[in-house]
């Protein structure tokens, strides 16, 4: 057993690194801004160059009207500022590690390994935990990405030039040439424009996801491998690194049909085919590069017999005599070419018989190649050359990212009712049946393998859509294996019948097989508990579902198919709708309680539970620093497996640049590893659990009182740009689940987006001050417990810091100006008074709980807000003016004029989103 080498130097003084960070942030942004202004002056846009100089100066002219294209100019400036912040963060992280040692950066592998060792976990225990870890980020296409794909490409070019500028060996002429290239790229970006004239279709969202599969993740995987190996060797220098924890990718793009009429079976087929073809292309390119590097001569080392035997078999299979002669002295390279010949060509509907059918066959051959290199003493080449390709194959398979299917429980109920009616059974009103009646019908039907309708029968719309996609799932699995298909997620799961309905639909699609015990359904069903009520009922529903004999047979079948030690059940929990339902404090608390009860239900059924965290890109939808989020999870709810959504603009923020992407994924993998081990120890603070049991219902009551206030919908509709957001073209999905007008039908994303545009940030803080103040006034012991543990209890600390972020980013001055759009003066005064009272209560409570000067406590956050303040003020006032004009034009029937105003209005929506670094 090796001894860890915790020999880092003394950490640098925090304030000195902070000073360096803030100065670099300024320097990088000023450089980019100067190049931007120079480009604008060169294209005759002197007014816009002057605007940028004004709004980012210490004393701007805040009330002047924006010049033409002023909003677009500011939007680009914000994108440059975001790049400067990202580059600064990456470079300072390197500096901190250099000065303070590898373990000085929270959340990274060295930090987490050191924390585990300090908690008395030895190397053997850590190795065992690593083998159980599987993390899957799931890329979604919610309507929150406000930037066009071509704009993202230009951003990537600019970011790389900003990094290149830091090369200290560049001569003045070389630096001048770099600035010229930067200005050329800025001009291309300026002339590209950022607003989508038409709403993107799902196919374009698929293509955008393919960019990450093709151009980002392959190199990020290699960075992750290198970082893990180096971290292990730093921590345990006498020990060979184990296999790194498993990372795969998932996606909802092309499979998420919940309230999305444009995701048809054919669209899902297109997505599967696209991901399949791109994964094969990436693997083939990686193998070609591997072949070019393995130029080992047979004269220097004889190829092992096992490798020669496999080559001879493949030569006979493929007929590769010419290739054999070409590489007769380089058997290693020849074997890679034989492997390459067995990888199907992208887009080949009928691959030749010699091609691999499943990706594990490719992994096996790469394993043979690596072992052959080790046998001749070339271990270094096995690790540096073959292992990364093997890791890529294990991560990507032949699909790149597994595609989830999601549909709402209500849609499934309609489909079941239609199928019952087709079979001559009473079922037209199936959605309205009581749960007991549904269960009797389902229990009877699920024990029979015969379908309701023949495969050639024409089905009604909901039944056709539901059965059609499951037939595609069956067909794809038969051709390519199970890896390409992810979870089948049932949104708005209320009762057990909502999950059993999927089995009945699977029967219609042929996803059923006979067994001695009865029918087995070849699909894993994932409940999604979203509202607070469903979170409270979730453990009862899950326990009932897991007791069902059909579920038990199905989970055992999937366990054997996937070669798992225990049956696995996945449960998804929603952070967005629970917040919309009861506010951030209640949402966090009921999510925490639900996780503990769901985990207990799974343990009682002898089933491993994997949580799928449906987090959004804003505080109001579950966002927050990854490593702190993992620490805040409740005890006994993490067993190595985790899935988490990456939504909208967050995908570009986390993954557009390789260093940022690898840092995020490292924190995710290292954090899941650490807390899988740490959660085996009881971290519940009973006194605080009791405090939150009282605070959460109060907070929910405060939030519901506002939402249910007379006139609230009128206030919300007029005081925020929700109507403009619903007309925007930033995603293929409609903003509402149906055509009904009201808060309940509105998706959580535009709900959060509209409040952030008007700088209320209501979902990120409302209800916290009212709940905690009532405790402070009525229960001094509870309040004292909060004061003592505000920083030390991870759950409470995570919640408070996220709330503080939302409060600081809100702006009462701007809120009041948007409120002036509300035409009913009495309504405006009444609701603004209620909102501002809660805002001030929340600020006061945060100051009491967190203590100290906020500027000293959150210097980066304060700077991020201040540097944007004046430019955002101009944009908000422009948006308010345009909102007023647009709404008046619509009321007067001036449709053509309204359309023109809307285009300018959407530019301000996009610009403000860029300035705030968030949409929904």
PDB file of C-alpha atoms in Angstrom, residues 234-451:
ATOM      1  CA  UNK A 234       0.712  12.802  -7.372  1.00  0.00           C
ATOM      2  CA  UNK A 235      -1.479  11.368  -4.605  1.00  0.00           C
ATOM      3  CA  UNK A 236      -0.125   7.789  -4.646  1.00  0.00           C
ATOM      4  CA  UNK A 237       3.299   7.935  -6.342  1.00  0.00           C
ATOM      5  CA  UNK A 238       4.144   4.272  -5.692  1.00  0.00           C
ATOM      6  CA  UNK A 239       0.891   2.998  -7.207  1.00  0.00           C
ATOM      7  CA  UNK A 240      -0.141   2.504 -10.832  1.00  0.00           C
ATOM      8  CA  UNK A 241      -3.293   4.500 -11.632  1.00  0.00           C
ATOM      9  CA  UNK A 242      -6.485   2.456 -11.839  1.00  0.00           C
ATOM     10  CA  UNK A 243      -8.943   2.720 -14.710  1.00  0.00           C
ATOM     11  CA  UNK A 244     -10.608   6.110 -14.609  1.00  0.00           C
ATOM     12  CA  UNK A 245     -14.284   6.304 -13.666  1.00  0.00           C
ATOM     13  CA  UNK A 246     -16.739   5.834 -16.486  1.00  0.00           C
ATOM     14  CA  UNK A 247     -18.015   8.868 -18.368  1.00  0.00           C
ATOM     15  CA  UNK A 248     -20.584   8.743 -21.169  1.00  0.00           C
ATOM     16  CA  UNK A 249     -22.802  11.327 -22.815  1.00  0.00           C
ATOM     17  CA  UNK A 250     -26.545  11.453 -23.292  1.00  0.00           C
ATOM     18  CA  UNK A 251     -28.931  13.779 -25.088  1.00  0.00           C
ATOM     19  CA  UNK A 252     -32.599  14.687 -25.337  1.00  0.00           C
ATOM     20  CA  UNK A 253     -32.228  16.387 -28.716  1.00  0.00           C
ATOM     21  CA  UNK A 254     -34.542  14.582 -31.091  1.00  0.00           C
ATOM     22  CA  UNK A 255     -36.063  12.390 -28.381  1.00  0.00           C
ATOM     23  CA  UNK A 256     -37.804  14.829 -26.030  1.00  0.00           C
ATOM     24  CA  UNK A 257     -41.402  14.944 -27.242  1.00  0.00           C
ATOM     25  CA  UNK A 258     -43.050  16.316 -24.063  1.00  0.00           C
ATOM     26  CA  UNK A 259     -45.201  19.167 -25.380  1.00  0.00           C
ATOM     27  CA  UNK A 260     -43.078  19.253 -28.531  1.00  0.00           C
ATOM     28  CA  UNK A 261     -45.208  18.499 -31.608  1.00  0.00           C
ATOM     29  CA  UNK A 262     -42.216  18.675 -33.962  1.00  0.00           C
ATOM     30  CA  UNK A 263     -40.387  15.674 -32.455  1.00  0.00           C
ATOM     31  CA  UNK A 264     -41.884  12.875 -34.535  1.00  0.00           C
ATOM     32  CA  UNK A 265     -40.722   9.292 -34.964  1.00  0.00           C
ATOM     33  CA  UNK A 266     -38.932  10.302 -38.161  1.00  0.00           C
ATOM     34  CA  UNK A 267     -37.151  13.137 -36.361  1.00  0.00           C
ATOM     35  CA  UNK A 268     -36.018  10.671 -33.689  1.00  0.00           C
ATOM     36  CA  UNK A 269     -34.792   8.337 -36.434  1.00  0.00           C
ATOM     37  CA  UNK A 270     -32.860  11.222 -37.971  1.00  0.00           C
ATOM     38  CA  UNK A 271     -31.262  11.965 -34.582  1.00  0.00           C
ATOM     39  CA  UNK A 272     -30.250   8.333 -34.023  1.00  0.00           C
ATOM     40  CA  UNK A 273     -28.813   8.031 -37.518  1.00  0.00           C
ATOM     41  CA  UNK A 274     -26.923  11.327 -37.174  1.00  0.00           C
ATOM     42  CA  UNK A 275     -25.367  10.458 -33.818  1.00  0.00           C
ATOM     43  CA  UNK A 276     -24.502   6.967 -35.109  1.00  0.00           C
ATOM     44  CA  UNK A 277     -22.809   8.284 -38.262  1.00  0.00           C
ATOM     45  CA  UNK A 278     -20.872  10.976 -36.422  1.00  0.00           C
ATOM     46  CA  UNK A 279     -19.644   8.579 -33.729  1.00  0.00           C
ATOM     47  CA  UNK A 280     -18.358   6.208 -36.410  1.00  0.00           C
ATOM     48  CA  UNK A 281     -16.623   9.092 -38.185  1.00  0.00           C
ATOM     49  CA  UNK A 282     -14.909  10.187 -34.951  1.00  0.00           C
ATOM     50  CA  UNK A 283     -13.785   6.628 -34.186  1.00  0.00           C
ATOM     51  CA  UNK A 284     -12.452   6.115 -37.704  1.00  0.00           C
ATOM     52  CA  UNK A 285     -10.487   9.358 -37.573  1.00  0.00           C
ATOM     53  CA  UNK A 286      -9.045   8.390 -34.189  1.00  0.00           C
ATOM     54  CA  UNK A 287      -7.996   4.973 -35.530  1.00  0.00           C
ATOM     55  CA  UNK A 288      -6.393   6.542 -38.596  1.00  0.00           C
ATOM     56  CA  UNK A 289      -4.352   8.805 -36.333  1.00  0.00           C
ATOM     57  CA  UNK A 290      -3.406   5.816 -34.183  1.00  0.00           C
ATOM     58  CA  UNK A 291      -2.223   3.883 -37.241  1.00  0.00           C
ATOM     59  CA  UNK A 292      -0.037   6.777 -38.347  1.00  0.00           C
ATOM     60  CA  UNK A 293       1.695   6.808 -34.927  1.00  0.00           C
ATOM     61  CA  UNK A 294       2.239   3.071 -34.378  1.00  0.00           C
ATOM     62  CA  UNK A 295       5.174   2.739 -36.749  1.00  0.00           C
ATOM     63  CA  UNK A 296       6.883   0.007 -34.714  1.00  0.00           C
ATOM     64  CA  UNK A 297       9.148  -2.187 -36.795  1.00  0.00           C
ATOM     65  CA  UNK A 298       8.911  -5.980 -36.625  1.00  0.00           C
ATOM     66  CA  UNK A 299      12.696  -6.006 -36.820  1.00  0.00           C
ATOM     67  CA  UNK A 300      12.928  -4.168 -33.490  1.00  0.00           C
ATOM     68  CA  UNK A 301      10.339  -6.268 -31.637  1.00  0.00           C
ATOM     69  CA  UNK A 302       8.464  -9.332 -32.789  1.00  0.00           C
ATOM     70  CA  UNK A 303       4.681  -9.098 -32.614  1.00  0.00           C
ATOM     71  CA  UNK A 304       3.226 -11.542 -30.039  1.00  0.00           C
ATOM     72  CA  UNK A 305       1.611 -14.710 -31.338  1.00  0.00           C
ATOM     73  CA  UNK A 306      -1.883 -13.661 -30.214  1.00  0.00           C
ATOM     74  CA  UNK A 307      -1.722 -10.492 -32.282  1.00  0.00           C
ATOM     75  CA  UNK A 308      -0.451 -12.387 -35.332  1.00  0.00           C
ATOM     76  CA  UNK A 309      -3.232 -14.952 -35.043  1.00  0.00           C
ATOM     77  CA  UNK A 310      -5.890 -12.221 -34.843  1.00  0.00           C
ATOM     78  CA  UNK A 311      -4.374 -10.446 -37.864  1.00  0.00           C
ATOM     79  CA  UNK A 312      -4.405 -13.652 -39.917  1.00  0.00           C
ATOM     80  CA  UNK A 313      -8.053 -14.264 -39.041  1.00  0.00           C
ATOM     81  CA  UNK A 314      -9.033 -10.713 -40.026  1.00  0.00           C
ATOM     82  CA  UNK A 315      -7.032 -10.841 -43.252  1.00  0.00           C
ATOM     83  CA  UNK A 316      -8.970 -13.946 -44.241  1.00  0.00           C
ATOM     84  CA  UNK A 317     -12.239 -12.345 -43.189  1.00  0.00           C
ATOM     85  CA  UNK A 318     -11.662  -9.014 -44.947  1.00  0.00           C
ATOM     86  CA  UNK A 319      -9.412 -10.086 -47.810  1.00  0.00           C
ATOM     87  CA  UNK A 320      -6.680  -7.614 -46.885  1.00  0.00           C
ATOM     88  CA  UNK A 321      -3.743  -9.087 -48.759  1.00  0.00           C
ATOM     89  CA  UNK A 322      -2.612  -5.792 -50.307  1.00  0.00           C
ATOM     90  CA  UNK A 323      -2.647  -4.043 -46.944  1.00  0.00           C
ATOM     91  CA  UNK A 324      -0.701  -6.946 -45.452  1.00  0.00           C
ATOM     92  CA  UNK A 325       2.055  -6.548 -48.037  1.00  0.00           C
ATOM     93  CA  UNK A 326       2.180  -2.782 -47.574  1.00  0.00           C
ATOM     94  CA  UNK A 327       2.726  -3.091 -43.807  1.00  0.00           C
ATOM     95  CA  UNK A 328       4.519  -6.453 -43.663  1.00  0.00           C
ATOM     96  CA  UNK A 329       7.303  -4.943 -41.508  1.00  0.00           C
ATOM     97  CA  UNK A 330       4.888  -2.948 -39.307  1.00  0.00           C
ATOM     98  CA  UNK A 331       2.388  -5.436 -37.830  1.00  0.00           C
ATOM     99  CA  UNK A 332       1.107  -2.992 -35.207  1.00  0.00           C
ATOM    100  CA  UNK A 333       0.095  -0.467 -37.840  1.00  0.00           C
ATOM    101  CA  UNK A 334      -1.306  -3.268 -40.009  1.00  0.00           C
ATOM    102  CA  UNK A 335      -3.509  -4.480 -37.161  1.00  0.00           C
ATOM    103  CA  UNK A 336      -4.918  -0.979 -36.652  1.00  0.00           C
ATOM    104  CA  UNK A 337      -5.784  -0.831 -40.359  1.00  0.00           C
ATOM    105  CA  UNK A 338      -7.551  -4.177 -40.032  1.00  0.00           C
ATOM    106  CA  UNK A 339      -9.510  -2.812 -37.082  1.00  0.00           C
ATOM    107  CA  UNK A 340     -10.338   0.258 -39.149  1.00  0.00           C
ATOM    108  CA  UNK A 341     -11.648  -1.913 -41.960  1.00  0.00           C
ATOM    109  CA  UNK A 342     -14.039  -3.551 -39.514  1.00  0.00           C
ATOM    110  CA  UNK A 343     -15.528  -0.247 -38.278  1.00  0.00           C
ATOM    111  CA  UNK A 344     -18.680   0.475 -40.348  1.00  0.00           C
ATOM    112  CA  UNK A 345     -18.604   3.449 -42.679  1.00  0.00           C
ATOM    113  CA  UNK A 346     -20.788   6.383 -41.540  1.00  0.00           C
ATOM    114  CA  UNK A 347     -24.146   6.300 -43.270  1.00  0.00           C
ATOM    115  CA  UNK A 348     -23.729   2.721 -44.497  1.00  0.00           C
ATOM    116  CA  UNK A 349     -27.201   1.197 -44.120  1.00  0.00           C
ATOM    117  CA  UNK A 350     -25.950  -2.353 -44.750  1.00  0.00           C
ATOM    118  CA  UNK A 351     -22.338  -2.707 -43.555  1.00  0.00           C
ATOM    119  CA  UNK A 352     -20.352  -5.650 -44.973  1.00  0.00           C
ATOM    120  CA  UNK A 353     -20.477  -8.893 -43.007  1.00  0.00           C
ATOM    121  CA  UNK A 354     -16.931  -8.445 -41.676  1.00  0.00           C
ATOM    122  CA  UNK A 355     -17.784  -5.159 -39.901  1.00  0.00           C
ATOM    123  CA  UNK A 356     -18.209  -4.943 -36.156  1.00  0.00           C
ATOM    124  CA  UNK A 357     -21.825  -5.166 -35.160  1.00  0.00           C
ATOM    125  CA  UNK A 358     -21.396  -3.863 -31.625  1.00  0.00           C
ATOM    126  CA  UNK A 359     -18.801  -1.482 -30.128  1.00  0.00           C
ATOM    127  CA  UNK A 360     -17.602  -3.924 -27.453  1.00  0.00           C
ATOM    128  CA  UNK A 361     -16.000  -5.931 -30.283  1.00  0.00           C
ATOM    129  CA  UNK A 362     -13.888  -2.875 -31.162  1.00  0.00           C
ATOM    130  CA  UNK A 363     -12.989  -2.349 -27.511  1.00  0.00           C
ATOM    131  CA  UNK A 364     -11.833  -5.969 -27.280  1.00  0.00           C
ATOM    132  CA  UNK A 365      -9.509  -5.590 -30.266  1.00  0.00           C
ATOM    133  CA  UNK A 366      -8.035  -2.369 -28.886  1.00  0.00           C
ATOM    134  CA  UNK A 367      -7.487  -4.159 -25.582  1.00  0.00           C
ATOM    135  CA  UNK A 368      -5.635  -6.919 -27.440  1.00  0.00           C
ATOM    136  CA  UNK A 369      -3.472  -4.299 -29.168  1.00  0.00           C
ATOM    137  CA  UNK A 370      -2.615  -2.594 -25.872  1.00  0.00           C
ATOM    138  CA  UNK A 371      -1.717  -5.909 -24.214  1.00  0.00           C
ATOM    139  CA  UNK A 372       0.457  -6.853 -27.193  1.00  0.00           C
ATOM    140  CA  UNK A 373       2.413  -3.632 -26.774  1.00  0.00           C
ATOM    141  CA  UNK A 374       2.878  -4.348 -23.079  1.00  0.00           C
ATOM    142  CA  UNK A 375       4.164  -7.832 -23.879  1.00  0.00           C
ATOM    143  CA  UNK A 376       7.031  -6.387 -25.912  1.00  0.00           C
ATOM    144  CA  UNK A 377       7.835  -3.790 -23.226  1.00  0.00           C
ATOM    145  CA  UNK A 378       6.120  -0.836 -24.916  1.00  0.00           C
ATOM    146  CA  UNK A 379       3.882  -0.072 -21.952  1.00  0.00           C
ATOM    147  CA  UNK A 380       4.289   3.676 -22.428  1.00  0.00           C
ATOM    148  CA  UNK A 381       2.862   3.435 -25.954  1.00  0.00           C
ATOM    149  CA  UNK A 382      -0.006   1.258 -24.781  1.00  0.00           C
ATOM    150  CA  UNK A 383      -0.926   3.959 -22.263  1.00  0.00           C
ATOM    151  CA  UNK A 384      -0.298   7.066 -24.371  1.00  0.00           C
ATOM    152  CA  UNK A 385      -1.461   5.866 -27.800  1.00  0.00           C
ATOM    153  CA  UNK A 386      -3.902   2.957 -27.519  1.00  0.00           C
ATOM    154  CA  UNK A 387      -5.623   3.666 -24.196  1.00  0.00           C
ATOM    155  CA  UNK A 388      -7.103   7.033 -25.320  1.00  0.00           C
ATOM    156  CA  UNK A 389      -8.661   5.402 -28.398  1.00  0.00           C
ATOM    157  CA  UNK A 390      -9.975   2.565 -26.233  1.00  0.00           C
ATOM    158  CA  UNK A 391     -11.405   5.120 -23.803  1.00  0.00           C
ATOM    159  CA  UNK A 392     -13.073   6.974 -26.674  1.00  0.00           C
ATOM    160  CA  UNK A 393     -14.613   3.734 -27.960  1.00  0.00           C
ATOM    161  CA  UNK A 394     -15.898   2.851 -24.486  1.00  0.00           C
ATOM    162  CA  UNK A 395     -17.370   6.334 -24.018  1.00  0.00           C
ATOM    163  CA  UNK A 396     -18.874   6.791 -27.473  1.00  0.00           C
ATOM    164  CA  UNK A 397     -19.793   3.289 -28.538  1.00  0.00           C
ATOM    165  CA  UNK A 398     -21.283   3.533 -32.028  1.00  0.00           C
ATOM    166  CA  UNK A 399     -23.681   6.275 -30.973  1.00  0.00           C
ATOM    167  CA  UNK A 400     -21.698   9.155 -29.422  1.00  0.00           C
ATOM    168  CA  UNK A 401     -24.502  10.094 -27.050  1.00  0.00           C
ATOM    169  CA  UNK A 402     -27.364   7.848 -25.972  1.00  0.00           C
ATOM    170  CA  UNK A 403     -30.749   9.302 -26.858  1.00  0.00           C
ATOM    171  CA  UNK A 404     -33.420   9.537 -24.164  1.00  0.00           C
ATOM    172  CA  UNK A 405     -37.105   9.429 -25.031  1.00  0.00           C
ATOM    173  CA  UNK A 406     -39.379  11.666 -22.949  1.00  0.00           C
ATOM    174  CA  UNK A 407     -43.137  12.029 -23.037  1.00  0.00           C
ATOM    175  CA  UNK A 408     -45.753  13.254 -20.578  1.00  0.00           C
ATOM    176  CA  UNK A 409     -47.968  10.922 -18.573  1.00  0.00           C
ATOM    177  CA  UNK A 410     -51.083  12.684 -19.900  1.00  0.00           C
ATOM    178  CA  UNK A 411     -50.105  11.912 -23.491  1.00  0.00           C
ATOM    179  CA  UNK A 412     -49.614   8.234 -22.640  1.00  0.00           C
ATOM    180  CA  UNK A 413     -53.031   8.074 -20.986  1.00  0.00           C
ATOM    181  CA  UNK A 414     -54.664   9.375 -24.157  1.00  0.00           C
ATOM    182  CA  UNK A 415     -52.765   6.747 -26.165  1.00  0.00           C
ATOM    183  CA  UNK A 416     -53.867   3.908 -23.857  1.00  0.00           C
ATOM    184  CA  UNK A 417     -57.475   5.051 -24.069  1.00  0.00           C
ATOM    185  CA  UNK A 418     -57.290   4.994 -27.863  1.00  0.00           C
ATOM    186  CA  UNK A 419     -55.812   1.490 -27.903  1.00  0.00           C
ATOM    187  CA  UNK A 420     -58.468   0.178 -25.514  1.00  0.00           C
ATOM    188  CA  UNK A 421     -61.169   1.606 -27.758  1.00  0.00           C
ATOM    189  CA  UNK A 422     -59.585   0.071 -30.869  1.00  0.00           C
ATOM    190  CA  UNK A 423     -59.696  -3.329 -29.177  1.00  0.00           C
ATOM    191  CA  UNK A 424     -63.396  -2.923 -28.500  1.00  0.00           C
ATOM    192  CA  UNK A 425     -62.902  -2.283 -24.799  1.00  0.00           C
ATOM    193  CA  UNK A 426     -64.318   0.589 -22.797  1.00  0.00           C
ATOM    194  CA  UNK A 427     -61.500   3.113 -22.702  1.00  0.00           C
ATOM    195  CA  UNK A 428     -62.434   6.400 -24.330  1.00  0.00           C
ATOM    196  CA  UNK A 429     -62.363   8.141 -20.940  1.00  0.00           C
ATOM    197  CA  UNK A 430     -59.318   6.218 -19.636  1.00  0.00           C
ATOM    198  CA  UNK A 431     -57.456   9.435 -18.626  1.00  0.00           C
ATOM    199  CA  UNK A 432     -60.248  10.241 -16.168  1.00  0.00           C
ATOM    200  CA  UNK A 433     -60.404   6.789 -14.540  1.00  0.00           C
ATOM    201  CA  UNK A 434     -59.578   6.451 -10.857  1.00  0.00           C
ATOM    202  CA  UNK A 435     -56.190   4.928 -10.134  1.00  0.00           C
ATOM    203  CA  UNK A 436     -57.735   1.711  -8.780  1.00  0.00           C
ATOM    204  CA  UNK A 437     -59.648   1.140 -12.000  1.00  0.00           C
ATOM    205  CA  UNK A 438     -56.563   1.849 -14.136  1.00  0.00           C
ATOM    206  CA  UNK A 439     -54.530  -0.614 -12.102  1.00  0.00           C
ATOM    207  CA  UNK A 440     -57.085  -3.408 -12.480  1.00  0.00           C
ATOM    208  CA  UNK A 441     -57.064  -2.984 -16.262  1.00  0.00           C
ATOM    209  CA  UNK A 442     -53.282  -2.641 -16.472  1.00  0.00           C
ATOM    210  CA  UNK A 443     -52.566  -5.615 -14.199  1.00  0.00           C
ATOM    211  CA  UNK A 444     -54.815  -7.813 -16.334  1.00  0.00           C
ATOM    212  CA  UNK A 445     -53.438  -6.646 -19.675  1.00  0.00           C
ATOM    213  CA  UNK A 446     -49.763  -6.703 -18.690  1.00  0.00           C
ATOM    214  CA  UNK A 447     -49.888 -10.437 -17.991  1.00  0.00           C
ATOM    215  CA  UNK A 448     -50.903 -11.049 -21.625  1.00  0.00           C
ATOM    216  CA  UNK A 449     -48.355 -10.765 -24.451  1.00  0.00           C
ATOM    217  CA  UNK A 450     -50.966 -10.139 -27.150  1.00  0.00           C
ATOM    218  CA  UNK A 451     -51.211  -6.542 -28.415  1.00  0.00           C
TER     219      UNK A 451
END
